[in-house]
């Protein structure tokens, strides 16, 4: 069994944002072409009140194509960690051999998860704003995911020059600006306190919060706004119904009381979903902007992206001799 630690994963993925975006795009195309197997994620929740916001999610997935891979991500989200000074999410990825089914690698998954999430958001931002790329972005929620999203946006949108930062804790947004300067030196990051004004000033908005219920509409946004709805539960269902909606997979994203699930409950169907990102990339669907309607990208975060990137990491680790190999984990 090959064990790949956080330092191994970070070492392999650092500075390879463009490659990761391409890998995510290829995976979306394979998914749209029916060359993946992706059961619904399993949500483990706890009966105690003090664990009400905590959850652990299991995401099994298979990826076909030229570099097939199979495995499962097991990711815990404990929002209370943030106040305690530790990261909200932690994860592990198990990869299985497609020859005999045996587990072959255990990969630290939080870095993989954060970077595939950011690559997905940056890919969508570039694709959905291709006709008029933005020069600024408003990041709502100043945590690990937003930092990675900015890092990848700076690669996917070379003309990006400004990042406005909003958090319910203003001090957190101020401190976050310093980290942004390291992640994306060419982008001027600054904290803002007036959310409505910021929504009106930036055509690209990214939502990466720990919100459990909808709390935001887009009434203050301009007519040509693109929203990366990464945390999935920020926007009111009425806002979703008024937008042009792009998803990664409607079956996965319209579950577990996401904003899109609530919109589905209101209407009884998924007619409000305009297209999937995979179909847009393959050219099997099109998206035409309509005056006054924002474009909202709501990615569930498909486990097949984690498996694809973890396999990329595993192969590179084998080539470079990284990681810890544990003998005798399985019977001979």
mmCIF file of C-alpha atoms in Angstrom:
data_model
loop_
_atom_site.group_PDB
_atom_site.id
_atom_site.type_symbol
_atom_site.label_atom_id
_atom_site.label_comp_id
_atom_site.label_asym_id
_atom_site.label_seq_id
_atom_site.Cartn_x
_atom_site.Cartn_y
_atom_site.Cartn_z
ATOM 1 C CA UNK A 1 0.000 0.000 0.000
ATOM 2 C CA UNK A 2 1.348 3.411 -0.967
ATOM 3 C CA UNK A 3 0.591 6.162 1.554
ATOM 4 C CA UNK A 4 0.789 9.706 0.171
ATOM 5 C CA UNK A 5 0.952 12.376 2.838
ATOM 6 C CA UNK A 6 -0.202 15.972 2.588
ATOM 7 C CA UNK A 7 3.363 17.119 1.909
ATOM 8 C CA UNK A 8 3.673 14.613 -0.954
ATOM 9 C CA UNK A 9 0.393 15.739 -2.534
ATOM 10 C CA UNK A 10 1.215 19.433 -2.155
ATOM 11 C CA UNK A 11 4.680 18.934 -3.619
ATOM 12 C CA UNK A 12 3.271 17.167 -6.671
ATOM 13 C CA UNK A 13 0.424 19.616 -7.361
ATOM 14 C CA UNK A 14 2.144 22.931 -6.639
ATOM 15 C CA UNK A 15 2.489 25.154 -9.691
ATOM 16 C CA UNK A 16 0.460 22.804 -11.907
ATOM 17 C CA UNK A 17 -2.797 24.740 -11.948
ATOM 18 C CA UNK A 18 -3.105 24.717 -15.753
ATOM 19 C CA UNK A 19 -2.603 20.930 -15.888
ATOM 20 C CA UNK A 20 -5.197 20.386 -13.161
ATOM 21 C CA UNK A 21 -7.738 22.571 -14.970
ATOM 22 C CA UNK A 22 -7.159 20.544 -18.145
ATOM 23 C CA UNK A 23 -7.560 17.274 -16.212
ATOM 24 C CA UNK A 24 -10.842 18.504 -14.702
ATOM 25 C CA UNK A 25 -12.092 19.553 -18.148
ATOM 26 C CA UNK A 26 -11.213 16.146 -19.605
ATOM 27 C CA UNK A 27 -12.995 14.412 -16.724
ATOM 28 C CA UNK A 28 -16.138 16.473 -17.256
ATOM 29 C CA UNK A 29 -16.102 15.532 -20.942
ATOM 30 C CA UNK A 30 -15.773 11.833 -20.096
ATOM 31 C CA UNK A 31 -18.618 12.138 -17.607
ATOM 32 C CA UNK A 32 -20.860 13.809 -20.165
ATOM 33 C CA UNK A 33 -19.977 11.056 -22.662
ATOM 34 C CA UNK A 34 -21.118 8.367 -20.199
ATOM 35 C CA UNK A 35 -17.644 7.014 -19.490
ATOM 36 C CA UNK A 36 -17.876 7.266 -15.701
ATOM 37 C CA UNK A 37 -19.705 5.446 -12.941
ATOM 38 C CA UNK A 38 -20.816 7.751 -10.159
ATOM 39 C CA UNK A 39 -23.221 6.473 -7.472
ATOM 40 C CA UNK A 40 -24.849 9.015 -5.214
ATOM 41 C CA UNK A 41 -22.689 10.201 -2.353
ATOM 42 C CA UNK A 42 -23.367 8.862 1.128
ATOM 43 C CA UNK A 43 -23.880 11.434 3.875
ATOM 44 C CA UNK A 44 -23.063 10.347 7.407
ATOM 45 C CA UNK A 45 -24.669 12.640 9.976
ATOM 46 C CA UNK A 46 -24.878 12.433 13.752
ATOM 47 C CA UNK A 47 -27.903 12.431 16.088
ATOM 48 C CA UNK A 48 -26.447 14.710 18.787
ATOM 49 C CA UNK A 49 -27.344 18.407 18.707
ATOM 50 C CA UNK A 50 -23.720 19.519 19.082
ATOM 51 C CA UNK A 51 -22.940 17.639 15.847
ATOM 52 C CA UNK A 52 -25.852 19.174 13.930
ATOM 53 C CA UNK A 53 -23.617 20.892 11.351
ATOM 54 C CA UNK A 54 -21.047 18.118 11.098
ATOM 55 C CA UNK A 55 -21.013 15.439 8.401
ATOM 56 C CA UNK A 56 -18.783 12.900 6.685
ATOM 57 C CA UNK A 57 -19.386 12.168 3.006
ATOM 58 C CA UNK A 58 -18.368 9.128 0.990
ATOM 59 C CA UNK A 59 -17.944 9.627 -2.762
ATOM 60 C CA UNK A 60 -17.233 6.454 -4.786
ATOM 61 C CA UNK A 61 -16.344 6.885 -8.461
ATOM 62 C CA UNK A 62 -14.963 5.231 -11.588
ATOM 63 C CA UNK A 63 -13.342 7.061 -14.492
ATOM 64 C CA UNK A 64 -12.910 5.458 -17.901
ATOM 65 C CA UNK A 65 -10.949 6.739 -20.867
ATOM 66 C CA UNK A 66 -7.212 6.563 -21.459
ATOM 67 C CA UNK A 67 -6.298 6.730 -17.759
ATOM 68 C CA UNK A 68 -8.991 4.694 -15.967
ATOM 69 C CA UNK A 69 -9.194 4.839 -12.188
ATOM 70 C CA UNK A 70 -11.525 3.808 -9.397
ATOM 71 C CA UNK A 71 -11.729 4.710 -5.737
ATOM 72 C CA UNK A 72 -13.514 6.601 -3.017
ATOM 73 C CA UNK A 73 -13.146 9.898 -1.191
ATOM 74 C CA UNK A 74 -14.103 10.030 2.500
ATOM 75 C CA UNK A 75 -14.335 13.693 3.509
ATOM 76 C CA UNK A 76 -15.356 15.165 6.849
ATOM 77 C CA UNK A 77 -16.793 18.666 7.210
ATOM 78 C CA UNK A 78 -16.777 20.016 10.777
ATOM 79 C CA UNK A 79 -17.470 23.789 10.523
ATOM 80 C CA UNK A 80 -16.668 24.310 14.198
ATOM 81 C CA UNK A 81 -13.022 23.606 13.414
ATOM 82 C CA UNK A 82 -12.659 27.088 11.918
ATOM 83 C CA UNK A 83 -13.283 28.833 15.246
ATOM 84 C CA UNK A 84 -10.810 26.443 16.862
ATOM 85 C CA UNK A 85 -8.124 27.446 14.368
ATOM 86 C CA UNK A 86 -8.067 24.275 12.278
ATOM 87 C CA UNK A 87 -9.363 23.511 8.786
ATOM 88 C CA UNK A 88 -13.052 22.750 8.344
ATOM 89 C CA UNK A 89 -12.487 19.740 6.081
ATOM 90 C CA UNK A 90 -10.221 16.707 6.181
ATOM 91 C CA UNK A 91 -10.216 13.832 3.737
ATOM 92 C CA UNK A 92 -8.634 10.614 2.556
ATOM 93 C CA UNK A 93 -8.814 8.992 -0.886
ATOM 94 C CA UNK A 94 -8.520 5.262 -1.460
ATOM 95 C CA UNK A 95 -7.584 4.089 -4.974
ATOM 96 C CA UNK A 96 -8.209 0.519 -6.153
ATOM 97 C CA UNK A 97 -6.469 -1.564 -8.793
ATOM 98 C CA UNK A 98 -8.594 -2.164 -11.885
ATOM 99 C CA UNK A 99 -6.765 -5.463 -12.395
ATOM 100 C CA UNK A 100 -7.644 -7.254 -9.166
ATOM 101 C CA UNK A 101 -9.636 -4.657 -7.192
ATOM 102 C CA UNK A 102 -7.119 -4.439 -4.368
ATOM 103 C CA UNK A 103 -6.466 -1.060 -2.724
ATOM 104 C CA UNK A 104 -3.191 0.352 -4.043
ATOM 105 C CA UNK A 105 -2.893 3.849 -2.557
ATOM 106 C CA UNK A 106 -4.188 5.965 0.303
ATOM 107 C CA UNK A 107 -3.928 9.640 -0.593
ATOM 108 C CA UNK A 108 -4.383 12.657 1.688
ATOM 109 C CA UNK A 109 -7.556 14.079 0.192
ATOM 110 C CA UNK A 110 -8.071 17.613 1.503
ATOM 111 C CA UNK A 111 -5.518 19.143 -0.882
ATOM 112 C CA UNK A 112 -6.863 17.090 -3.795
ATOM 113 C CA UNK A 113 -10.427 18.109 -2.905
ATOM 114 C CA UNK A 114 -9.628 21.816 -2.570
ATOM 115 C CA UNK A 115 -7.684 21.992 -5.812
ATOM 116 C CA UNK A 116 -10.137 20.040 -7.939
ATOM 117 C CA UNK A 117 -12.903 22.278 -6.527
ATOM 118 C CA UNK A 118 -10.931 25.399 -7.416
ATOM 119 C CA UNK A 119 -10.014 24.064 -10.849
ATOM 120 C CA UNK A 120 -13.665 23.304 -11.535
ATOM 121 C CA UNK A 121 -14.708 26.828 -10.528
ATOM 122 C CA UNK A 122 -11.936 28.460 -12.572
ATOM 123 C CA UNK A 123 -12.736 26.316 -15.605
ATOM 124 C CA UNK A 124 -16.406 27.319 -15.404
ATOM 125 C CA UNK A 125 -15.513 30.983 -14.918
ATOM 126 C CA UNK A 126 -13.347 30.985 -18.038
ATOM 127 C CA UNK A 127 -15.935 29.118 -20.107
ATOM 128 C CA UNK A 128 -18.947 31.149 -18.959
ATOM 129 C CA UNK A 129 -17.266 34.552 -19.352
ATOM 130 C CA UNK A 130 -15.307 33.784 -22.529
ATOM 131 C CA UNK A 131 -17.019 36.513 -24.548
ATOM 132 C CA UNK A 132 -16.177 39.178 -21.959
ATOM 133 C CA UNK A 133 -13.610 38.039 -19.398
ATOM 134 C CA UNK A 134 -13.792 39.862 -16.056
ATOM 135 C CA UNK A 135 -10.937 41.835 -14.535
ATOM 136 C CA UNK A 136 -12.145 41.402 -10.949
ATOM 137 C CA UNK A 137 -13.855 38.890 -8.697
ATOM 138 C CA UNK A 138 -15.796 39.096 -5.443
ATOM 139 C CA UNK A 139 -14.931 36.205 -3.115
ATOM 140 C CA UNK A 140 -17.566 35.586 -0.437
ATOM 141 C CA UNK A 141 -16.241 33.407 2.370
ATOM 142 C CA UNK A 142 -12.574 33.730 3.290
ATOM 143 C CA UNK A 143 -11.369 30.175 3.784
ATOM 144 C CA UNK A 144 -9.191 27.532 2.164
ATOM 145 C CA UNK A 145 -11.485 26.983 -0.831
ATOM 146 C CA UNK A 146 -11.650 30.680 -1.724
ATOM 147 C CA UNK A 147 -7.867 30.911 -1.532
ATOM 148 C CA UNK A 148 -7.502 28.023 -3.983
ATOM 149 C CA UNK A 149 -10.219 29.444 -6.240
ATOM 150 C CA UNK A 150 -8.311 32.715 -6.490
ATOM 151 C CA UNK A 151 -5.072 30.848 -7.241
ATOM 152 C CA UNK A 152 -6.737 28.973 -10.105
ATOM 153 C CA UNK A 153 -8.721 31.986 -11.371
ATOM 154 C CA UNK A 154 -5.455 33.877 -11.794
ATOM 155 C CA UNK A 155 -4.360 31.143 -14.225
ATOM 156 C CA UNK A 156 -7.670 30.624 -16.027
ATOM 157 C CA UNK A 157 -8.354 34.376 -16.338
ATOM 158 C CA UNK A 158 -4.988 36.029 -17.124
ATOM 159 C CA UNK A 159 -6.599 39.479 -17.136
ATOM 160 C CA UNK A 160 -7.773 39.212 -13.524
ATOM 161 C CA UNK A 161 -6.399 42.150 -11.551
ATOM 162 C CA UNK A 162 -8.604 42.616 -8.462
ATOM 163 C CA UNK A 163 -10.216 40.433 -5.792
ATOM 164 C CA UNK A 164 -12.717 41.896 -3.327
ATOM 165 C CA UNK A 165 -13.013 39.814 -0.166
ATOM 166 C CA UNK A 166 -16.139 39.556 1.988
ATOM 167 C CA UNK A 167 -16.660 37.519 5.141
ATOM 168 C CA UNK A 168 -19.163 37.751 7.985
ATOM 169 C CA UNK A 169 -16.064 38.280 10.149
ATOM 170 C CA UNK A 170 -14.396 41.478 8.800
ATOM 171 C CA UNK A 171 -11.139 40.745 10.611
ATOM 172 C CA UNK A 172 -10.965 37.390 8.880
ATOM 173 C CA UNK A 173 -11.340 39.101 5.493
ATOM 174 C CA UNK A 174 -8.554 41.555 6.325
ATOM 175 C CA UNK A 175 -6.178 38.748 7.322
ATOM 176 C CA UNK A 176 -7.189 36.755 4.254
ATOM 177 C CA UNK A 177 -5.973 39.540 1.960
ATOM 178 C CA UNK A 178 -2.365 38.827 2.968
ATOM 179 C CA UNK A 179 -2.717 35.148 2.058
ATOM 180 C CA UNK A 180 -4.239 36.093 -1.297
ATOM 181 C CA UNK A 181 -1.194 38.216 -2.102
ATOM 182 C CA UNK A 182 0.949 35.088 -1.795
ATOM 183 C CA UNK A 183 -1.413 32.834 -3.773
ATOM 184 C CA UNK A 184 -2.000 35.286 -6.637
ATOM 185 C CA UNK A 185 0.666 38.034 -6.612
ATOM 186 C CA UNK A 186 -0.712 39.675 -9.752
ATOM 187 C CA UNK A 187 -4.153 40.216 -8.218
ATOM 188 C CA UNK A 188 -4.804 43.085 -5.805
ATOM 189 C CA UNK A 189 -6.884 41.666 -2.947
ATOM 190 C CA UNK A 190 -8.757 43.856 -0.476
ATOM 191 C CA UNK A 191 -11.483 43.357 2.115
ATOM 192 C CA UNK A 192 -14.947 44.913 1.725
ATOM 193 C CA UNK A 193 -17.741 45.324 4.263
ATOM 194 C CA UNK A 194 -20.680 46.427 2.077
ATOM 195 C CA UNK A 195 -21.817 43.206 0.403
ATOM 196 C CA UNK A 196 -24.607 44.757 -1.666
ATOM 197 C CA UNK A 197 -22.283 47.375 -3.117
ATOM 198 C CA UNK A 198 -19.640 44.751 -3.902
ATOM 199 C CA UNK A 199 -22.178 42.539 -5.662
ATOM 200 C CA UNK A 200 -22.996 45.438 -7.944
ATOM 201 C CA UNK A 201 -19.364 46.232 -8.707
ATOM 202 C CA UNK A 202 -18.051 42.813 -9.773
ATOM 203 C CA UNK A 203 -19.282 40.716 -12.689
ATOM 204 C CA UNK A 204 -17.721 37.532 -11.279
ATOM 205 C CA UNK A 205 -18.787 36.342 -7.821
ATOM 206 C CA UNK A 206 -17.615 33.226 -5.975
ATOM 207 C CA UNK A 207 -19.490 31.783 -3.007
ATOM 208 C CA UNK A 208 -17.530 29.395 -0.778
ATOM 209 C CA UNK A 209 -19.082 29.551 2.681
ATOM 210 C CA UNK A 210 -20.249 27.148 5.388
ATOM 211 C CA UNK A 211 -23.886 28.269 5.051
ATOM 212 C CA UNK A 212 -26.389 25.481 5.743
ATOM 213 C CA UNK A 213 -29.468 27.385 4.545
ATOM 214 C CA UNK A 214 -30.049 30.011 1.804
ATOM 215 C CA UNK A 215 -29.303 33.577 2.869
ATOM 216 C CA UNK A 216 -28.579 35.555 -0.308
ATOM 217 C CA UNK A 217 -30.267 36.812 -3.447
ATOM 218 C CA UNK A 218 -28.622 38.497 -6.417
ATOM 219 C CA UNK A 219 -30.824 41.578 -6.633
ATOM 220 C CA UNK A 220 -27.825 43.868 -6.159
ATOM 221 C CA UNK A 221 -25.864 42.273 -9.016
ATOM 222 C CA UNK A 222 -25.358 43.814 -12.421
ATOM 223 C CA UNK A 223 -27.032 42.414 -15.549
ATOM 224 C CA UNK A 224 -23.988 40.423 -16.701
ATOM 225 C CA UNK A 225 -23.021 38.591 -13.511
ATOM 226 C CA UNK A 226 -21.575 35.087 -13.324
ATOM 227 C CA UNK A 227 -21.788 33.355 -9.945
ATOM 228 C CA UNK A 228 -19.671 30.384 -8.875
ATOM 229 C CA UNK A 229 -22.054 28.856 -6.334
ATOM 230 C CA UNK A 230 -19.468 26.474 -4.915
ATOM 231 C CA UNK A 231 -20.968 25.985 -1.452
ATOM 232 C CA UNK A 232 -24.408 25.217 -2.947
ATOM 233 C CA UNK A 233 -26.615 26.480 -0.110
ATOM 234 C CA UNK A 234 -26.165 30.251 -0.224
ATOM 235 C CA UNK A 235 -28.699 31.351 -2.845
ATOM 236 C CA UNK A 236 -32.437 31.407 -2.253
ATOM 237 C CA UNK A 237 -34.421 28.961 -4.403
ATOM 238 C CA UNK A 238 -36.227 31.938 -5.980
ATOM 239 C CA UNK A 239 -32.833 33.286 -7.065
ATOM 240 C CA UNK A 240 -31.973 29.934 -8.638
ATOM 241 C CA UNK A 241 -35.264 29.946 -10.530
ATOM 242 C CA UNK A 242 -34.500 33.405 -11.881
ATOM 243 C CA UNK A 243 -31.019 32.476 -13.125
ATOM 244 C CA UNK A 244 -29.493 30.534 -15.995
ATOM 245 C CA UNK A 245 -28.156 27.483 -14.188
ATOM 246 C CA UNK A 246 -25.131 25.404 -15.145
ATOM 247 C CA UNK A 247 -24.350 22.307 -13.052
ATOM 248 C CA UNK A 248 -21.865 19.447 -13.093
ATOM 249 C CA UNK A 249 -24.583 16.805 -12.733
ATOM 250 C CA UNK A 250 -28.246 17.569 -12.061
ATOM 251 C CA UNK A 251 -28.911 14.219 -10.365
ATOM 252 C CA UNK A 252 -26.175 14.881 -7.816
ATOM 253 C CA UNK A 253 -26.651 18.590 -7.192
ATOM 254 C CA UNK A 254 -30.452 18.486 -6.736
ATOM 255 C CA UNK A 255 -30.192 16.592 -3.430
ATOM 256 C CA UNK A 256 -29.570 17.116 0.271
ATOM 257 C CA UNK A 257 -31.372 20.473 0.521
ATOM 258 C CA UNK A 258 -29.010 22.400 -1.712
ATOM 259 C CA UNK A 259 -30.435 25.609 -3.148
ATOM 260 C CA UNK A 260 -31.183 23.691 -6.356
ATOM 261 C CA UNK A 261 -32.896 20.908 -4.421
ATOM 262 C CA UNK A 262 -35.132 23.524 -2.756
ATOM 263 C CA UNK A 263 -35.865 25.064 -6.168
ATOM 264 C CA UNK A 264 -36.780 21.603 -7.439
ATOM 265 C CA UNK A 265 -39.155 21.160 -4.525
ATOM 266 C CA UNK A 266 -40.859 24.451 -5.397
ATOM 267 C CA UNK A 267 -41.365 23.628 -9.075
ATOM 268 C CA UNK A 268 -41.593 19.837 -9.050
ATOM 269 C CA UNK A 269 -39.004 19.445 -11.802
ATOM 270 C CA UNK A 270 -35.508 20.494 -12.955
ATOM 271 C CA UNK A 271 -36.515 22.643 -15.875
ATOM 272 C CA UNK A 272 -34.525 25.517 -14.384
ATOM 273 C CA UNK A 273 -31.231 23.693 -15.145
ATOM 274 C CA UNK A 274 -29.936 25.087 -18.431
ATOM 275 C CA UNK A 275 -26.923 22.857 -19.115
ATOM 276 C CA UNK A 276 -24.127 20.820 -17.602
ATOM 277 C CA UNK A 277 -20.543 22.032 -17.779
ATOM 278 C CA UNK A 278 -19.523 18.776 -19.490
ATOM 279 C CA UNK A 279 -22.081 19.277 -22.244
ATOM 280 C CA UNK A 280 -20.908 22.853 -22.768
ATOM 281 C CA UNK A 281 -17.308 21.677 -23.041
ATOM 282 C CA UNK A 282 -18.227 18.934 -25.513
ATOM 283 C CA UNK A 283 -20.489 21.215 -27.534
ATOM 284 C CA UNK A 284 -23.565 19.055 -26.953
ATOM 285 C CA UNK A 285 -25.296 21.988 -25.259
ATOM 286 C CA UNK A 286 -25.154 25.777 -25.589
ATOM 287 C CA UNK A 287 -25.730 28.672 -23.235
ATOM 288 C CA UNK A 288 -27.018 32.057 -24.361
ATOM 289 C CA UNK A 289 -27.105 34.849 -21.861
ATOM 290 C CA UNK A 290 -30.369 36.677 -21.325
ATOM 291 C CA UNK A 291 -30.620 40.307 -20.162
ATOM 292 C CA UNK A 292 -31.120 40.597 -16.422
ATOM 293 C CA UNK A 293 -30.545 36.906 -15.675
ATOM 294 C CA UNK A 294 -27.303 35.957 -13.913
ATOM 295 C CA UNK A 295 -25.493 32.766 -14.862
ATOM 296 C CA UNK A 296 -25.002 30.516 -11.826
ATOM 297 C CA UNK A 297 -22.579 27.574 -11.800
ATOM 298 C CA UNK A 298 -23.495 25.097 -9.055
ATOM 299 C CA UNK A 299 -21.061 22.151 -8.911
ATOM 300 C CA UNK A 300 -21.878 19.334 -6.516
ATOM 301 C CA UNK A 301 -18.233 18.346 -6.590
ATOM 302 C CA UNK A 302 -18.207 15.002 -8.351
ATOM 303 C CA UNK A 303 -16.135 12.258 -6.772
ATOM 304 C CA UNK A 304 -14.808 11.321 -10.196
ATOM 305 C CA UNK A 305 -12.781 14.557 -10.167
ATOM 306 C CA UNK A 306 -11.135 13.510 -6.900
ATOM 307 C CA UNK A 307 -10.365 10.048 -8.228
ATOM 308 C CA UNK A 308 -8.937 11.452 -11.462
ATOM 309 C CA UNK A 309 -6.672 13.897 -9.642
ATOM 310 C CA UNK A 310 -5.671 11.345 -6.997
ATOM 311 C CA UNK A 311 -4.642 8.930 -9.759
ATOM 312 C CA UNK A 312 -2.597 11.726 -11.334
ATOM 313 C CA UNK A 313 -0.892 12.248 -7.954
ATOM 314 C CA UNK A 314 -0.329 8.512 -7.443
ATOM 315 C CA UNK A 315 1.280 8.048 -10.850
ATOM 316 C CA UNK A 316 3.569 11.042 -10.344
ATOM 317 C CA UNK A 317 4.492 9.858 -6.830
ATOM 318 C CA UNK A 318 5.451 6.445 -8.221
ATOM 319 C CA UNK A 319 7.610 8.119 -10.864
ATOM 320 C CA UNK A 320 9.353 10.343 -8.314
ATOM 321 C CA UNK A 321 9.604 7.792 -5.507
ATOM 322 C CA UNK A 322 7.473 9.807 -3.070
ATOM 323 C CA UNK A 323 5.298 8.531 -0.255
ATOM 324 C CA UNK A 324 5.551 5.722 2.271
ATOM 325 C CA UNK A 325 5.096 2.130 1.147
ATOM 326 C CA UNK A 326 3.573 -0.211 3.737
ATOM 327 C CA UNK A 327 4.351 -3.886 3.200
ATOM 328 C CA UNK A 328 2.021 -6.606 4.438
ATOM 329 C CA UNK A 329 -1.115 -4.460 4.411
ATOM 330 C CA UNK A 330 -2.821 -7.168 2.327
ATOM 331 C CA UNK A 331 -2.173 -10.920 2.358
ATOM 332 C CA UNK A 332 0.415 -12.080 -0.130
#
